XYZ file of C-alpha atoms in Angstrom:
300
model
C -20.332 25.985 5.413
C -23.155 27.725 3.571
C -26.336 29.244 4.844
C -29.092 27.114 6.251
C -32.690 27.871 5.288
C -35.362 26.623 7.634
C -38.809 27.358 8.875
C -40.695 26.619 12.030
C -44.460 26.275 12.312
C -45.653 26.838 15.850
C -48.019 29.672 15.054
C -51.598 29.813 13.825
C -50.865 30.398 10.170
C -49.206 28.388 7.401
C -45.690 29.157 6.315
C -44.048 27.804 3.194
C -40.310 27.235 2.738
C -38.974 29.188 -0.179
C -35.476 29.407 -1.626
C -33.635 31.629 -4.059
C -30.803 29.404 -5.312
C -30.498 29.079 -9.085
C -28.518 25.836 -8.839
C -30.215 22.646 -9.937
C -30.760 20.192 -7.115
C -32.295 16.914 -8.323
C -35.605 16.151 -6.702
C -36.369 19.537 -5.216
C -38.723 19.317 -2.268
C -41.502 21.857 -1.872
C -43.056 21.981 1.607
C -45.594 23.718 3.800
C -45.797 23.784 7.604
C -49.047 24.619 9.389
C -49.652 24.580 13.140
C -52.802 25.654 14.965
C -53.815 26.032 18.612
C -57.045 24.146 18.030
C -60.260 25.113 19.779
C -59.337 24.523 23.422
C -55.629 25.063 24.121
C -54.280 28.492 25.050
C -50.692 27.800 23.974
C -49.180 25.746 21.187
C -46.882 22.948 22.352
C -46.419 21.553 18.836
C -43.502 22.302 16.546
C -43.301 21.698 12.819
C -40.145 22.152 10.746
C -38.903 21.912 7.172
C -35.118 22.306 7.125
C -32.892 22.662 4.103
C -29.208 23.492 3.816
C -28.500 26.008 1.073
C -25.042 24.495 0.490
C -25.722 22.247 -2.512
C -23.007 19.723 -1.686
C -24.242 19.271 1.871
C -27.825 19.105 0.633
C -26.939 16.266 -1.721
C -25.132 14.415 1.076
C -27.472 15.056 4.006
C -30.808 15.785 2.346
C -33.912 17.675 3.385
C -35.265 17.341 6.923
C -38.870 17.425 8.157
C -39.858 17.261 11.834
C -43.013 17.276 13.938
C -42.756 17.384 17.738
C -45.725 17.438 20.129
C -44.679 18.694 23.551
C -46.162 17.864 26.938
C -45.862 19.389 30.389
C -47.461 22.212 32.367
C -46.560 25.916 32.462
C -45.636 25.918 28.747
C -42.898 23.347 29.413
C -44.179 21.243 26.529
C -43.504 24.118 24.184
C -39.939 24.282 25.506
C -39.422 20.542 24.991
C -40.689 20.485 21.412
C -38.626 23.554 20.506
C -35.484 22.028 22.046
C -36.034 18.799 20.122
C -36.381 20.493 16.738
C -33.479 22.885 17.381
C -31.033 20.191 18.501
C -31.923 17.636 15.845
C -31.991 20.048 12.908
C -28.602 21.541 13.790
C -26.692 18.483 15.034
C -27.703 16.094 12.251
C -25.823 18.063 9.607
C -22.554 17.802 11.585
C -22.433 14.009 11.559
C -20.562 11.501 9.411
C -21.757 8.007 8.699
C -25.016 6.238 7.944
C -28.187 8.331 7.974
C -30.121 6.079 10.346
C -27.228 5.945 12.818
C -26.848 9.725 12.710
C -30.559 10.248 13.303
C -30.485 7.899 16.288
C -27.510 9.810 17.719
C -29.078 13.242 17.446
C -32.432 12.087 18.831
C -30.570 10.536 21.764
C -28.757 13.827 22.306
C -32.052 15.728 22.251
C -33.510 13.286 24.778
C -30.517 13.689 27.093
C -30.605 17.492 26.895
C -34.350 17.772 27.498
C -34.257 15.264 30.361
C -31.414 17.121 32.068
C -33.262 20.435 31.788
C -36.468 18.873 33.106
C -34.588 17.277 36.010
C -32.861 20.497 37.051
C -35.798 22.903 36.843
C -39.065 22.874 38.777
C -40.633 24.914 35.986
C -39.818 22.252 33.415
C -40.213 19.161 35.588
C -41.955 16.336 33.739
C -41.748 17.926 30.310
C -41.275 15.827 27.225
C -42.203 15.585 23.581
C -42.931 13.244 20.738
C -40.586 13.553 17.784
C -40.959 12.278 14.234
C -38.217 13.064 11.712
C -37.920 12.374 7.994
C -34.795 12.909 5.902
C -35.075 12.850 2.106
C -31.901 12.158 0.114
C -32.583 11.954 -3.609
C -35.529 9.511 -3.727
C -34.780 7.753 -0.435
C -36.772 8.558 2.707
C -35.270 7.822 6.133
C -37.116 8.145 9.424
C -36.508 8.409 13.157
C -39.437 8.305 15.526
C -40.393 8.589 19.198
C -43.975 8.837 20.485
C -47.247 9.107 18.606
C -46.804 11.794 15.995
C -46.961 10.220 12.555
C -45.356 10.180 9.112
C -47.112 9.059 5.933
C -46.182 8.740 2.269
C -48.833 9.277 -0.399
C -48.240 7.817 -3.859
C -50.949 8.079 -6.513
C -54.149 6.749 -4.930
C -52.546 5.133 -1.881
C -51.265 6.299 1.489
C -48.956 4.366 3.815
C -48.079 5.121 7.432
C -44.297 5.046 7.761
C -44.102 5.176 11.562
C -45.711 3.072 14.276
C -47.271 4.781 17.311
C -45.595 4.288 20.679
C -48.892 3.956 22.523
C -50.729 1.534 24.754
C -53.367 0.835 22.101
C -50.754 0.165 19.411
C -49.292 -2.504 21.675
C -52.788 -4.016 21.927
C -53.046 -3.965 18.132
C -49.605 -5.555 17.778
C -50.564 -8.349 20.171
C -53.848 -8.968 18.345
C -56.040 -7.961 21.292
C -57.815 -5.204 19.334
C -58.048 -4.117 15.709
C -56.668 -0.896 14.250
C -60.248 0.308 13.841
C -60.951 -0.322 17.529
C -57.728 1.456 18.484
C -58.901 4.644 16.756
C -61.754 5.051 19.257
C -60.256 3.307 22.293
C -60.569 5.393 25.502
C -56.851 4.899 26.226
C -55.629 5.683 22.698
C -53.629 8.728 23.829
C -51.538 6.944 26.464
C -47.894 7.066 25.377
C -45.474 4.247 26.126
C -42.437 6.215 24.951
C -41.525 9.906 24.746
C -38.482 12.133 24.450
C -37.107 13.822 27.562
C -39.089 11.957 30.209
C -36.347 9.490 31.196
C -32.610 9.018 30.568
C -33.103 6.439 27.823
C -35.829 5.956 25.264
C -36.746 3.731 22.350
C -35.912 5.232 18.946
C -37.355 3.667 15.814
C -35.187 4.307 12.759
C -35.324 2.971 9.249
C -35.603 3.552 5.537
C -39.026 3.785 3.938
C -39.737 0.878 1.609
C -41.055 3.294 -1.020
C -39.043 5.781 -3.066
C -40.230 9.379 -3.212
C -40.972 9.890 -6.901
C -42.081 13.085 -8.625
C -45.432 14.362 -7.270
C -45.350 11.933 -4.325
C -46.043 13.557 -0.975
C -44.904 13.138 2.612
C -47.077 14.103 5.560
C -45.992 14.500 9.175
C -48.601 15.349 11.793
C -49.341 15.469 15.501
C -52.205 13.465 16.994
C -54.324 16.603 16.873
C -54.860 15.780 13.200
C -55.316 12.023 13.041
C -57.546 11.947 16.121
C -60.151 13.547 13.851
C -59.229 12.470 10.313
C -58.496 8.893 9.340
C -55.820 7.953 6.826
C -58.277 7.608 3.948
C -59.643 11.103 4.574
C -56.103 12.473 4.744
C -55.290 10.729 1.451
C -58.336 12.153 -0.327
C -57.484 15.691 0.787
C -53.886 15.272 -0.384
C -54.927 13.949 -3.788
C -57.488 16.680 -4.456
C -55.461 19.756 -3.476
C -52.092 21.471 -3.683
C -50.051 21.106 -0.509
C -50.915 24.488 1.017
C -54.639 24.072 0.479
C -54.479 20.468 1.683
C -52.831 21.547 4.940
C -55.404 24.290 5.484
C -58.327 21.932 4.846
C -56.941 19.329 7.240
C -56.600 21.899 10.016
C -60.103 23.243 9.362
C -61.683 19.794 9.419
C -59.874 18.739 12.592
C -61.118 21.896 14.313
C -64.652 21.435 12.982
C -64.733 17.946 14.505
C -63.527 19.062 17.931
C -60.025 20.461 17.789
C -59.297 19.602 21.420
C -55.532 19.597 20.883
C -52.933 21.560 18.952
C -52.837 20.486 15.306
C -49.647 20.436 13.250
C -49.178 19.353 9.652
C -46.010 19.272 7.538
C -46.544 18.326 3.895
C -43.701 17.933 1.414
C -43.881 17.175 -2.286
C -41.170 16.098 -4.680
C -40.972 18.381 -7.701
C -38.288 17.870 -10.343
C -39.154 21.159 -12.075
C -36.821 23.684 -10.426
C -38.566 26.647 -12.030
C -41.731 25.825 -10.128
C -39.792 25.962 -6.868
C -37.789 29.122 -7.605
C -38.687 31.050 -4.460
C -37.165 33.292 -1.818
C -35.917 32.345 1.631
C -38.271 32.831 4.581
C -35.703 32.446 7.348
C -31.994 31.833 7.386
C -29.761 30.751 10.238
C -25.977 30.691 9.981
C -24.167 28.087 12.019
C -20.763 29.310 13.238
C -19.064 26.292 11.685
C -19.946 22.777 10.633
C -17.844 20.494 12.794
C -17.836 16.770 13.401
C -17.303 16.876 17.142
C -20.829 17.038 18.519
C -21.124 15.537 21.987
C -23.316 12.570 21.265
C -24.020 9.386 23.189
C -22.138 6.381 21.872
């Protein structure tokens, strides 16, 4: 098994995944991860990740992975939960055989089980949990797995579409027709989760394949609620259209903070670029797995 290049974004500065391979991989994905404390919080419980295997064969088979996780729980337990989620999912997914959606559901279930067991056995981590939104890009196809209220969007030309659906009380009200999406955005109970990772033995996992293909210059955005609480989807779209991905991420963070910034803010933006020369960059961080096996202990 080859090297695995990945980056985490739980600091207060942007980091951009870079790679040094000269091999041509169709549909190269360029990405940036930015995470910020915001104006109020003293620790960052968010995690952002762009994960890419350097082994070209495995990359073609398993794709690129993007994750945002927004942890919860006192005494920095939320930070532990979000880190555990990204670590487990990004490593275990690449060991699996079978359909992408099934594999994503398995590894999210494993992350839930592991976090719940740690929370149940430790007073320090009692009650911790996290949201978790994952995208996998294989060629032009985009697959998702989702728990909680972090979000994933796809921007194509002058349009933006939310891929995931929030697991929140107000989203249930929207689904039942009791309130509109516009009313949900300002509802006093908009941040009440109905589903999270690590808070109970079982959880709901939404999985699927995006109805849109990721074409050249299309962009994917994953974010925690610290962003969309302050910027609506149209504002996010306009920033994406007008800027390169690094500048777009920086502007989004700045605007969210200028409008309040009461929570951590995490943004992962990825762009499909078929020109390999433009993406000819060096690795920021590399992790070597001892061995890729197919015997991960996953729930059936």
